[in-house]
Amino acid sequence: MIKSEKLGIFSLNTVGGAPLSAPRGASECFGAGDASTHGQAAPAKNTRVQEAPEAGRKRWMTYRQIVGGAVLHAGAIAEMKTGEGKTLVSTLAAYLNALVGKGVHVVTVNDYLARRDAEWMGRVHSFLGLSVGVIQPGQNREERQLAYACDMTYGSNNEIGFDYLRDHLVQDPNERTLRWPDALHYSIVDEIDSVLIDEGRNPLLISNMSSSHVMRFPVAARVAEILRRDIDYTVDLKMRTVQLTDSGVAIVAESLRSEDAPGEGPGEGSVEGEGGDASDPDDIFETRNSFAQFVLTALKAKEFYLRDRDYIVRDGQVIIVDEVRWSDGIHQAVEAKEGVEIKPVSETVAQVTYQSLFRLYGKVSGMTGTAKTEEEEFKRIFGMPVVVIPTNRPNIRKDLDVVVFLQALNKQALNKVHYVIQEILKMNQLGRPVLVGTSSVEESERLYAMLQVEHPRRFAHIQVLNARPENAAREAEIVAQAGRFGGITISTNMAGRGTDIVLGGNPEVGDMVL
């Protein structure tokens, strides 16, 4: 047994079995404690955290896991390899910081993980006398208020961020969901590099819908189609911007005067109806008549947002594949490009980035398997160091060198695909399960088709997971069984959502044949 006076914790185990009560549901606090009786329900700081039996045996936290808990309590980032028990480690710092009665947020990257972790780790906190809540989509205001009133609240970064924005828009303080004035006391962020670095500058937006200028998007889409890249407009791939050339400006102005780009009538988005002269190329950039901005947005939709990679079209709607939402009229421009019904334009009334939001917390800590490479940025923005926690046992995994293929030539790109197929074949012959990551729906289906053509018998049971509805509906089952002997799973980067991949397959998920 290892004693840590700083943590106030002696030992801890994963829990289950009769001694601990199971959570009562996602929309309420569960546990022995009550949000209004923190001091009475919570154990004293140096009370021993009891073990509980699981399947007739006991599990103890390792020394390195306790070190990870100390790192989190200190407001730093614990880098722990996959399988080292990050989820369990978070309970140490969460428990200790919840004792002051101001609430702790355990932040996950998606709603599935929030629900799963609340159910698993909620039993630990319930045993210790703390109450646990979880935020899930579809909850009403009262359910969210109750969840945030708990000692421990699990939720995705997206849900907590939008609750913060909505609280700043309500007129009645009683309608707020977070527990103000201590709404942002302490947070533990899982996959913190993904939340605060990769997505850190992406704004969360709350918008009102406006139907003004909606009819301009199909007009701009038709104009964008006739404009020629590097002649009528230029593209900056790094900055994801487009710029009209002189010839492009002239074409836009001429299109507005032609019968191919009719207006909707005065006051409804037409160029002539808003003042200005469509025959004057400079006039298309005027504030009162900025039709060029619609054309630039249409060009962005044309160049940067590709079907079956960034979105799919289903039932007459544009479905985004791997992002929460698009802003600045991009969604409407894509809808116009695809010829589907255009939804009203959203006008932003509140916004915040993840980096700005988490800087408001009194204390933030995080855990991930890959943070050391981003340490300088974490220090500069948040003042958070990264501490690498050694593995409990020596790592026997072999990290092979990255193989790079030039894709400038079609021949080289084809060679890359054949190399991947041969690698899949070699691993499959050894019985090793293979998970293949692709960057788009189109690429995943192309690789699947090539495997079927070259080796139809061997690859007869390949699973494909992408944004297609027939595949997305089985997402948890497909990923959970990706570890079966000889299994092959082709997935896009949107898939997974925290589902555990168990070597040999997971008999608790789906219809598994052992």
Short mmCIF file of C-alpha atoms in Angstrom, two decimals:
data_model
loop_
_atom_site.label_atom_id
_atom_site.label_comp_id
_atom_site.label_asym_id
_atom_site.label_seq_id
_atom_site.Cartn_x
_atom_site.Cartn_y
_atom_site.Cartn_z
CA MET A 1 0.00 0.00 0.00
CA ILE A 2 1.33 3.44 -0.91
CA LYS A 3 0.35 6.44 1.16
CA SER A 4 0.17 9.92 -0.31
CA GLU A 5 -0.52 12.71 2.17
CA LYS A 6 -0.82 15.21 -0.68
CA LEU A 7 -3.50 13.18 -2.41
CA GLY A 8 -5.16 12.04 0.79
CA ILE A 9 -5.55 8.62 -0.84
CA PHE A 10 -4.01 5.29 0.10
CA SER A 11 -5.37 2.89 -2.49
CA LEU A 12 -8.12 2.63 -5.04
CA ASN A 13 -9.43 -0.01 -7.36
CA THR A 14 -11.80 -0.40 -10.23
CA VAL A 15 -15.13 -1.26 -8.77
CA GLY A 16 -18.10 -3.45 -9.32
CA GLY A 17 -20.23 -6.05 -7.58
CA ALA A 18 -22.77 -5.79 -4.81
CA PRO A 19 -21.11 -3.38 -2.36
CA LEU A 20 -21.42 -0.42 -4.73
CA SER A 21 -24.74 0.80 -6.06
CA ALA A 22 -25.04 1.25 -9.80
CA PRO A 23 -25.79 4.69 -11.23
CA ARG A 24 -29.45 5.57 -11.48
CA GLY A 25 -29.36 7.36 -14.82
CA ALA A 26 -27.84 10.01 -17.00
CA SER A 27 -30.16 12.86 -16.10
CA GLU A 28 -29.68 12.88 -12.32
CA CYS A 29 -26.98 12.74 -9.71
CA PHE A 30 -26.24 9.29 -8.42
CA GLY A 31 -24.37 8.24 -5.33
CA ALA A 32 -24.54 8.32 -1.57
CA GLY A 33 -23.80 12.01 -1.41
CA ASP A 34 -26.06 14.95 -2.11
CA ALA A 35 -25.10 18.18 -3.85
CA SER A 36 -26.31 20.20 -0.87
CA THR A 37 -24.46 18.17 1.81
CA HIS A 38 -20.87 18.05 0.63
CA GLY A 39 -19.29 18.29 4.05
CA GLN A 40 -21.47 15.58 5.57
CA ALA A 41 -21.34 13.09 2.71
CA ALA A 42 -17.71 13.32 1.65
CA PRO A 43 -15.09 11.36 3.58
CA ALA A 44 -12.33 13.22 5.38
CA LYS A 45 -9.30 14.14 3.28
CA ASN A 46 -7.03 11.40 4.59
CA THR A 47 -9.67 8.69 4.77
CA ARG A 48 -8.64 5.43 3.13
CA VAL A 49 -10.31 4.83 -0.21
CA GLN A 50 -11.63 1.31 0.18
CA GLU A 51 -11.26 -1.45 -2.32
CA ALA A 52 -14.23 -3.34 -3.68
CA PRO A 53 -14.28 -6.86 -5.07
CA GLU A 54 -14.61 -7.43 -8.78
CA ALA A 55 -15.16 -10.95 -10.06
CA GLY A 56 -13.62 -12.41 -6.91
CA ARG A 57 -10.35 -10.50 -7.06
CA LYS A 58 -9.01 -7.08 -6.09
CA ARG A 59 -7.26 -4.50 -8.17
CA TRP A 60 -4.99 -1.89 -6.67
CA MET A 61 -3.82 1.32 -8.24
CA THR A 62 -0.19 1.18 -9.26
CA TYR A 63 2.40 3.65 -8.00
CA ARG A 64 2.57 5.27 -11.42
CA GLN A 65 -1.19 5.76 -11.49
CA ILE A 66 -1.01 7.53 -8.14
CA VAL A 67 1.75 9.73 -9.54
CA GLY A 68 -0.56 10.52 -12.44
CA GLY A 69 -3.25 11.57 -9.98
CA ALA A 70 -0.79 13.88 -8.22
CA VAL A 71 0.12 15.45 -11.58
CA LEU A 72 -3.54 16.14 -12.31
CA HIS A 73 -4.09 17.64 -8.86
CA ALA A 74 -1.14 19.97 -9.43
CA GLY A 75 -2.83 21.43 -12.53
CA ALA A 76 -0.50 19.80 -15.03
CA ILE A 77 -0.88 17.35 -17.92
CA ALA A 78 -0.22 13.65 -17.38
CA GLU A 79 0.97 11.88 -20.53
CA MET A 80 0.11 8.20 -20.12
CA LYS A 81 0.27 5.53 -22.77
CA THR A 82 -2.83 3.72 -23.97
CA GLY A 83 -3.96 1.08 -21.50
CA GLU A 84 -2.27 2.64 -18.45
CA GLY A 85 -5.61 3.54 -16.85
CA LYS A 86 -6.08 7.27 -17.46
CA THR A 87 -9.80 7.06 -16.75
CA LEU A 88 -9.19 5.53 -13.34
CA VAL A 89 -6.37 7.99 -12.57
CA SER A 90 -8.75 10.91 -13.06
CA THR A 91 -10.79 9.79 -10.05
CA LEU A 92 -7.92 10.66 -7.70
CA ALA A 93 -7.73 14.36 -8.53
CA ALA A 94 -11.48 14.59 -9.15
CA TYR A 95 -12.29 13.20 -5.70
CA LEU A 96 -9.82 15.41 -3.87
CA ASN A 97 -10.90 18.63 -5.60
CA ALA A 98 -14.59 17.84 -5.17
CA LEU A 99 -14.26 17.90 -1.39
CA VAL A 100 -14.39 21.73 -1.31
CA GLY A 101 -17.98 21.55 -2.55
CA LYS A 102 -17.63 23.62 -5.71
CA GLY A 103 -18.00 20.87 -8.28
CA VAL A 104 -15.59 19.19 -10.68
CA HIS A 105 -16.01 18.80 -14.44
CA VAL A 106 -14.52 15.71 -16.07
CA VAL A 107 -14.44 16.61 -19.76
CA THR A 108 -14.44 14.00 -22.51
CA VAL A 109 -14.24 14.32 -26.29
CA ASN A 110 -17.70 12.90 -26.96
CA ASP A 111 -20.99 12.03 -25.30
CA TYR A 112 -20.42 8.27 -25.39
CA LEU A 113 -17.27 8.56 -23.27
CA ALA A 114 -18.98 10.95 -20.85
CA ARG A 115 -21.78 8.45 -20.25
CA ARG A 116 -19.42 5.48 -20.04
CA ASP A 117 -16.97 7.13 -17.64
CA ALA A 118 -19.79 8.42 -15.44
CA GLU A 119 -21.15 4.90 -15.14
CA TRP A 120 -17.80 3.23 -14.52
CA MET A 121 -16.10 5.79 -12.30
CA GLY A 122 -19.36 6.99 -10.78
CA ARG A 123 -19.38 3.83 -8.68
CA VAL A 124 -16.08 4.85 -7.11
CA HIS A 125 -17.37 8.33 -6.27
CA SER A 126 -20.69 6.96 -5.03
CA PHE A 127 -18.85 4.61 -2.70
CA LEU A 128 -16.93 7.60 -1.35
CA GLY A 129 -20.14 9.52 -0.69
CA LEU A 130 -19.98 11.92 -3.63
CA SER A 131 -22.77 12.58 -6.12
CA VAL A 132 -22.17 12.20 -9.85
CA GLY A 133 -24.03 13.67 -12.83
CA VAL A 134 -23.58 13.37 -16.57
CA ILE A 135 -24.52 15.79 -19.36
CA GLN A 136 -26.05 14.23 -22.46
CA PRO A 137 -27.73 15.64 -25.60
CA GLY A 138 -31.48 16.05 -25.32
CA GLN A 139 -31.58 16.84 -21.61
CA ASN A 140 -33.84 19.68 -20.54
CA ARG A 141 -32.77 22.59 -18.37
CA GLU A 142 -33.83 20.99 -15.08
CA GLU A 143 -31.90 17.79 -15.83
CA ARG A 144 -28.78 19.77 -16.67
CA GLN A 145 -29.09 21.90 -13.54
CA LEU A 146 -29.29 18.76 -11.43
CA ALA A 147 -26.27 17.22 -13.17
CA TYR A 148 -24.15 20.35 -12.68
CA ALA A 149 -25.23 20.54 -9.03
CA CYS A 150 -23.50 17.22 -8.35
CA ASP A 151 -20.05 16.95 -6.83
CA MET A 152 -18.79 15.42 -10.08
CA THR A 153 -20.12 16.20 -13.55
CA TYR A 154 -19.09 14.26 -16.66
CA GLY A 155 -19.71 15.83 -20.05
CA SER A 156 -18.20 16.44 -23.48
CA ASN A 157 -16.33 19.65 -24.21
CA ASN A 158 -19.02 20.49 -26.74
CA GLU A 159 -21.96 20.16 -24.31
CA ILE A 160 -20.26 22.07 -21.49
CA GLY A 161 -19.17 24.82 -23.88
CA PHE A 162 -22.66 25.39 -25.23
CA ASP A 163 -24.17 25.34 -21.72
CA TYR A 164 -21.71 28.10 -20.80
CA LEU A 165 -22.81 30.19 -23.80
CA ARG A 166 -26.52 29.63 -23.15
CA ASP A 167 -26.08 30.72 -19.54
CA HIS A 168 -24.82 34.08 -20.79
CA LEU A 169 -27.88 34.60 -23.00
CA VAL A 170 -30.66 33.97 -20.46
CA GLN A 171 -32.34 36.91 -18.74
CA ASP A 172 -33.40 35.07 -15.59
CA PRO A 173 -30.46 33.82 -13.45
CA ASN A 174 -32.64 30.89 -12.32
CA GLU A 175 -32.58 29.57 -15.89
CA ARG A 176 -28.83 29.05 -15.84
CA THR A 177 -27.66 25.45 -15.87
CA LEU A 178 -24.13 25.73 -14.47
CA ARG A 179 -23.66 26.29 -10.72
CA TRP A 180 -22.76 29.97 -10.65
CA PRO A 181 -20.73 31.72 -9.23
CA ASP A 182 -18.56 28.59 -8.92
CA ALA A 183 -19.47 27.25 -12.37
CA LEU A 184 -15.88 26.84 -13.53
CA HIS A 185 -14.01 25.60 -10.47
CA TYR A 186 -11.87 22.69 -11.70
CA SER A 187 -11.83 20.56 -14.84
CA ILE A 188 -9.98 17.43 -15.88
CA VAL A 189 -9.81 17.21 -19.67
CA ASP A 190 -9.40 13.81 -21.30
CA GLU A 191 -7.45 13.89 -24.59
CA ILE A 192 -6.47 17.43 -23.67
CA ASP A 193 -4.25 17.92 -26.72
CA SER A 194 -7.20 17.25 -28.99
CA VAL A 195 -9.54 19.59 -27.10
CA LEU A 196 -7.22 22.52 -26.36
CA ILE A 197 -4.73 22.37 -29.26
CA ASP A 198 -6.25 20.60 -32.27
CA GLU A 199 -9.72 22.09 -31.75
CA GLY A 200 -8.72 24.82 -29.33
CA ARG A 201 -9.25 27.76 -31.69
CA ASN A 202 -12.46 26.48 -33.24
CA PRO A 203 -15.31 28.67 -32.00
CA LEU A 204 -18.48 27.34 -30.46
CA LEU A 205 -21.32 29.41 -31.91
CA ILE A 206 -24.93 30.05 -30.91
CA SER A 207 -26.85 31.58 -33.75
CA ASN A 208 -30.23 32.94 -34.70
CA MET A 209 -31.64 31.92 -38.05
CA SER A 210 -32.20 34.58 -40.72
CA SER A 211 -33.73 34.04 -44.17
CA SER A 212 -32.32 37.26 -45.62
CA HIS A 213 -30.12 36.81 -48.71
CA VAL A 214 -30.76 33.05 -48.86
CA MET A 215 -31.53 33.30 -52.59
CA ARG A 216 -28.09 34.73 -53.25
CA PHE A 217 -26.35 31.41 -52.55
CA PRO A 218 -27.57 29.54 -55.66
CA VAL A 219 -26.74 32.59 -57.80
CA ALA A 220 -23.23 32.69 -56.33
CA ALA A 221 -22.87 28.91 -56.82
CA ARG A 222 -23.62 29.25 -60.55
CA VAL A 223 -21.08 32.05 -60.85
CA ALA A 224 -18.44 30.02 -58.96
CA GLU A 225 -18.88 27.14 -61.39
CA ILE A 226 -17.83 29.24 -64.39
CA LEU A 227 -14.83 30.82 -62.66
CA ARG A 228 -11.48 29.21 -63.49
CA ARG A 229 -8.88 28.48 -60.84
CA ASP A 230 -5.56 30.38 -61.19
CA ILE A 231 -7.16 32.55 -63.88
CA ASP A 232 -10.25 34.10 -62.37
CA TYR A 233 -9.35 33.39 -58.77
CA THR A 234 -6.41 32.17 -56.68
CA VAL A 235 -6.37 29.64 -53.84
CA ASP A 236 -4.26 29.60 -50.67
CA LEU A 237 -4.45 26.00 -49.44
CA LYS A 238 -2.63 26.68 -46.19
CA MET A 239 -4.81 29.60 -45.12
CA ARG A 240 -7.92 28.14 -46.83
CA THR A 241 -8.72 31.41 -48.55
CA VAL A 242 -9.63 32.42 -52.10
CA GLN A 243 -9.17 35.72 -53.90
CA LEU A 244 -10.74 37.01 -57.11
CA THR A 245 -8.43 38.27 -59.85
CA ASP A 246 -9.32 41.21 -62.09
CA SER A 247 -10.81 38.86 -64.65
CA GLY A 248 -12.82 37.16 -61.91
CA VAL A 249 -14.21 40.46 -60.67
CA ALA A 250 -15.21 41.34 -64.23
CA ILE A 251 -16.99 37.99 -64.69
CA VAL A 252 -18.86 38.41 -61.40
CA ALA A 253 -20.00 41.90 -62.38
CA GLU A 254 -21.04 40.74 -65.86
CA SER A 255 -22.92 37.76 -64.40
CA LEU A 256 -24.93 40.08 -62.20
CA ARG A 257 -26.03 42.07 -65.25
CA SER A 258 -26.85 39.01 -67.31
CA GLU A 259 -30.02 36.97 -67.35
CA ASP A 260 -28.12 34.07 -65.73
CA ALA A 261 -28.02 35.87 -62.36
CA PRO A 262 -31.47 37.36 -61.69
CA GLY A 263 -32.26 39.25 -58.53
CA GLU A 264 -35.14 38.50 -56.23
CA GLY A 265 -36.65 41.95 -56.32
CA PRO A 266 -36.03 45.08 -54.27
CA GLY A 267 -35.28 44.40 -50.64
CA GLU A 268 -34.96 40.61 -51.05
CA GLY A 269 -31.33 40.23 -51.96
CA SER A 270 -31.18 41.53 -55.52
CA VAL A 271 -28.25 43.70 -56.45
CA GLU A 272 -30.33 46.44 -57.98
CA GLY A 273 -32.84 46.45 -55.15
CA GLU A 274 -30.19 47.29 -52.54
CA GLY A 275 -28.60 50.22 -54.29
CA GLY A 276 -25.44 50.27 -56.33
CA ASP A 277 -24.71 49.62 -59.94
CA ALA A 278 -24.10 45.99 -60.95
CA SER A 279 -22.28 47.11 -64.06
CA ASP A 280 -19.50 48.62 -61.96
CA PRO A 281 -16.99 45.89 -60.98
CA ASP A 282 -15.88 47.80 -57.90
CA ASP A 283 -19.47 48.05 -56.69
CA ILE A 284 -19.77 44.30 -56.01
CA PHE A 285 -17.52 44.81 -52.97
CA GLU A 286 -19.55 47.64 -51.46
CA THR A 287 -20.89 47.03 -47.95
CA ARG A 288 -24.49 47.49 -49.04
CA ASN A 289 -23.96 45.28 -52.05
CA SER A 290 -21.23 42.75 -51.19
CA PHE A 291 -22.26 40.05 -53.63
CA ALA A 292 -18.57 39.22 -54.10
CA GLN A 293 -18.53 37.81 -50.56
CA PHE A 294 -21.19 35.30 -51.55
CA VAL A 295 -19.11 34.32 -54.57
CA LEU A 296 -15.98 33.93 -52.41
CA THR A 297 -17.92 31.70 -50.03
CA ALA A 298 -19.16 29.65 -52.99
CA LEU A 299 -15.56 29.28 -54.20
CA LYS A 300 -14.51 28.03 -50.75
CA ALA A 301 -17.30 25.47 -50.90
CA LYS A 302 -16.05 24.46 -54.34
CA GLU A 303 -12.36 24.15 -53.43
CA PHE A 304 -12.19 23.12 -49.77
CA TYR A 305 -15.39 21.21 -48.99
CA LEU A 306 -15.62 17.99 -50.97
CA ARG A 307 -18.47 15.51 -51.15
CA ASP A 308 -17.86 12.13 -49.46
CA ARG A 309 -14.88 13.61 -47.65
CA ASP A 310 -16.16 16.59 -45.68
CA TYR A 311 -19.86 15.85 -46.07
CA ILE A 312 -22.37 13.48 -47.58
CA VAL A 313 -25.76 14.17 -49.13
CA ARG A 314 -28.59 12.12 -47.66
CA ASP A 315 -32.36 12.58 -48.06
CA GLY A 316 -31.85 15.96 -49.68
CA GLN A 317 -29.68 17.27 -46.84
CA VAL A 318 -25.98 18.03 -46.47
CA ILE A 319 -24.62 16.02 -43.51
CA ILE A 320 -21.25 17.13 -42.12
CA VAL A 321 -18.87 14.20 -41.60
CA ASP A 322 -16.27 15.25 -39.04
CA GLU A 323 -17.12 18.67 -37.62
CA VAL A 324 -19.80 20.10 -35.37
CA ARG A 325 -20.91 22.85 -37.73
CA TRP A 326 -19.73 25.26 -40.40
CA SER A 327 -19.91 29.01 -40.09
CA ASP A 328 -19.79 32.09 -42.34
CA GLY A 329 -22.38 30.74 -44.77
CA ILE A 330 -20.32 27.69 -45.77
CA HIS A 331 -23.18 25.29 -45.09
CA GLN A 332 -25.56 27.27 -47.30
CA ALA A 333 -22.90 27.53 -50.02
CA VAL A 334 -22.41 23.75 -50.00
CA GLU A 335 -26.18 23.24 -50.12
CA ALA A 336 -26.37 25.55 -53.14
CA LYS A 337 -23.50 23.67 -54.80
CA GLU A 338 -25.32 20.36 -54.34
CA GLY A 339 -28.68 21.76 -55.42
CA VAL A 340 -30.55 20.86 -52.22
CA GLU A 341 -32.85 23.05 -50.14
CA ILE A 342 -30.94 25.92 -48.56
CA LYS A 343 -31.49 26.43 -44.86
CA PRO A 344 -31.73 29.93 -43.36
CA VAL A 345 -28.45 31.67 -42.65
CA SER A 346 -27.33 31.67 -39.03
CA GLU A 347 -26.36 34.93 -37.35
CA THR A 348 -23.97 34.51 -34.43
CA VAL A 349 -25.21 35.84 -31.07
CA ALA A 350 -22.60 34.18 -28.80
CA GLN A 351 -19.31 32.43 -29.33
CA VAL A 352 -16.29 31.14 -27.43
CA THR A 353 -13.27 29.00 -28.30
CA TYR A 354 -12.23 26.05 -26.18
CA GLN A 355 -8.96 27.77 -25.34
CA SER A 356 -10.81 30.86 -24.08
CA LEU A 357 -13.35 28.77 -22.16
CA PHE A 358 -10.88 26.59 -20.28
CA ARG A 359 -8.71 29.54 -19.35
CA LEU A 360 -11.69 30.70 -17.26
CA TYR A 361 -11.49 27.68 -14.94
CA GLY A 362 -9.86 28.17 -11.56
CA LYS A 363 -7.73 25.11 -12.25
CA VAL A 364 -7.36 22.88 -15.31
CA SER A 365 -5.50 19.63 -15.72
CA GLY A 366 -5.55 16.99 -18.40
CA MET A 367 -4.43 13.61 -19.60
CA THR A 368 -3.58 12.14 -22.95
CA GLY A 369 -1.22 9.73 -24.61
CA THR A 370 0.41 12.38 -26.82
CA ALA A 371 1.12 15.77 -25.24
CA LYS A 372 4.88 16.13 -24.88
CA THR A 373 5.27 17.37 -28.46
CA GLU A 374 2.80 20.18 -27.67
CA GLU A 375 4.32 21.12 -24.32
CA GLU A 376 5.65 24.50 -25.41
CA GLU A 377 2.21 25.54 -26.64
CA PHE A 378 0.57 24.32 -23.43
CA LYS A 379 3.07 26.31 -21.38
CA ARG A 380 2.66 29.44 -23.47
CA ILE A 381 -1.14 29.46 -23.54
CA PHE A 382 -2.11 27.81 -20.24
CA GLY A 383 1.08 27.68 -18.19
CA MET A 384 0.67 23.90 -17.96
CA PRO A 385 3.69 21.58 -18.01
CA VAL A 386 3.52 18.04 -19.38
CA VAL A 387 4.71 15.18 -17.17
CA VAL A 388 5.41 11.86 -18.87
CA ILE A 389 4.30 8.97 -16.63
CA PRO A 390 6.33 5.78 -17.24
CA THR A 391 4.41 2.64 -18.09
CA ASN A 392 3.71 0.21 -15.28
CA ARG A 393 5.50 -2.54 -17.21
CA PRO A 394 8.15 -2.33 -19.95
CA ASN A 395 6.59 -1.49 -23.31
CA ILE A 396 7.04 -4.42 -25.73
CA ARG A 397 5.22 -2.73 -28.61
CA LYS A 398 7.33 -1.96 -31.65
CA ASP A 399 6.71 1.45 -33.20
CA LEU A 400 7.76 1.07 -36.81
CA ASP A 401 9.03 3.82 -39.06
CA VAL A 402 6.54 5.87 -41.04
CA VAL A 403 6.48 5.09 -44.77
CA VAL A 404 5.92 8.21 -46.87
CA PHE A 405 4.61 8.20 -50.44
CA LEU A 406 4.55 11.19 -52.75
CA GLN A 407 1.01 11.72 -54.03
CA ALA A 408 1.82 14.30 -56.65
CA LEU A 409 1.75 11.59 -59.31
CA ASN A 410 -1.12 9.17 -59.77
CA LYS A 411 1.37 6.33 -60.18
CA GLN A 412 2.87 7.03 -56.77
CA ALA A 413 -0.58 7.26 -55.17
CA LEU A 414 -1.51 3.91 -56.67
CA ASN A 415 1.69 2.38 -55.34
CA LYS A 416 0.72 3.54 -51.86
CA VAL A 417 -2.62 1.74 -52.07
CA HIS A 418 -0.97 -1.48 -53.27
CA TYR A 419 1.55 -1.25 -50.43
CA VAL A 420 -1.29 -0.90 -47.92
CA ILE A 421 -3.10 -3.89 -49.42
CA GLN A 422 0.02 -6.06 -49.20
CA GLU A 423 0.56 -4.99 -45.59
CA ILE A 424 -3.06 -5.87 -44.74
CA LEU A 425 -2.62 -9.26 -46.42
CA LYS A 426 0.58 -9.99 -44.50
CA MET A 427 -0.96 -9.09 -41.13
CA ASN A 428 -4.12 -11.04 -41.92
CA GLN A 429 -2.11 -14.19 -42.68
CA LEU A 430 -0.61 -13.90 -39.17
CA GLY A 431 -4.08 -13.57 -37.69
CA ARG A 432 -3.47 -10.04 -36.47
CA PRO A 433 -6.52 -7.75 -36.46
CA VAL A 434 -5.99 -4.74 -38.73
CA LEU A 435 -7.56 -1.29 -38.38
CA VAL A 436 -7.09 0.88 -41.49
CA GLY A 437 -7.65 4.61 -41.13
CA THR A 438 -8.69 6.66 -44.16
CA SER A 439 -9.32 10.37 -44.59
CA SER A 440 -12.63 10.25 -46.47
CA VAL A 441 -15.71 8.16 -47.19
CA GLU A 442 -14.64 7.87 -50.81
CA GLU A 443 -11.18 6.58 -49.92
CA SER A 444 -12.53 4.00 -47.47
CA GLU A 445 -14.92 2.59 -50.08
CA ARG A 446 -12.25 2.60 -52.80
CA LEU A 447 -9.86 0.60 -50.62
CA TYR A 448 -12.65 -1.83 -49.71
CA ALA A 449 -13.48 -2.37 -53.38
CA MET A 450 -9.84 -3.02 -54.29
CA LEU A 451 -9.48 -5.59 -51.50
CA GLN A 452 -12.62 -7.35 -52.71
CA VAL A 453 -11.33 -7.48 -56.29
CA GLU A 454 -7.83 -8.72 -55.49
CA HIS A 455 -8.67 -11.18 -52.68
CA PRO A 456 -12.44 -11.82 -52.65
CA ARG A 457 -12.33 -14.95 -50.49
CA ARG A 458 -9.81 -13.86 -47.90
CA PHE A 459 -11.40 -10.45 -47.47
CA ALA A 460 -15.04 -11.51 -47.58
CA HIS A 461 -15.83 -10.21 -44.07
CA ILE A 462 -14.24 -6.77 -44.07
CA GLN A 463 -16.08 -4.17 -41.98
CA VAL A 464 -16.34 -0.61 -43.28
CA LEU A 465 -17.16 2.22 -40.90
CA ASN A 466 -17.83 5.65 -42.35
CA ALA A 467 -20.58 8.25 -42.40
CA ARG A 468 -22.88 6.16 -44.59
CA PRO A 469 -26.04 5.62 -42.51
CA GLU A 470 -26.00 1.83 -42.89
CA ASN A 471 -22.47 1.80 -41.43
CA ALA A 472 -22.81 4.56 -38.84
CA ALA A 473 -25.78 2.75 -37.28
CA ARG A 474 -23.44 -0.13 -36.30
CA GLU A 475 -20.54 2.07 -35.21
CA ALA A 476 -20.12 0.83 -31.63
CA GLU A 477 -20.46 -2.81 -32.67
CA ILE A 478 -18.00 -2.56 -35.58
CA VAL A 479 -15.28 -0.85 -33.55
CA ALA A 480 -15.78 -3.08 -30.52
CA GLN A 481 -15.23 -6.18 -32.68
CA ALA A 482 -12.29 -4.74 -34.62
CA GLY A 483 -9.90 -6.72 -32.43
CA ARG A 484 -11.15 -10.16 -33.47
CA PHE A 485 -8.64 -12.71 -34.76
CA GLY A 486 -7.93 -11.87 -38.41
CA GLY A 487 -10.42 -9.01 -38.40
CA ILE A 488 -10.09 -6.16 -40.90
CA THR A 489 -11.83 -2.85 -40.28
CA ILE A 490 -11.62 0.13 -42.66
CA SER A 491 -12.61 3.35 -40.95
CA THR A 492 -12.67 7.09 -41.56
CA ASN A 493 -11.27 9.48 -38.99
CA MET A 494 -14.77 10.34 -37.73
CA ALA A 495 -15.33 6.85 -36.35
CA GLY A 496 -14.66 5.25 -33.00
CA ARG A 497 -16.01 7.70 -30.44
CA GLY A 498 -14.21 6.03 -27.57
CA THR A 499 -15.48 2.50 -28.07
CA ASP A 500 -12.92 0.10 -26.60
CA ILE A 501 -11.15 -2.23 -29.02
CA VAL A 502 -10.55 -5.47 -27.14
CA LEU A 503 -8.09 -8.00 -28.55
CA GLY A 504 -10.10 -11.07 -29.48
CA GLY A 505 -13.31 -9.03 -29.74
CA ASN A 506 -15.76 -7.80 -27.14
CA PRO A 507 -18.43 -10.40 -26.30
CA GLU A 508 -20.52 -7.75 -24.53
CA VAL A 509 -21.15 -5.75 -27.71
CA GLY A 510 -23.12 -6.89 -30.73
CA ASP A 511 -23.55 -10.42 -32.04
CA MET A 512 -20.09 -11.91 -31.56
CA VAL A 513 -19.37 -15.50 -32.58
CA LEU A 514 -16.66 -17.01 -30.37
#
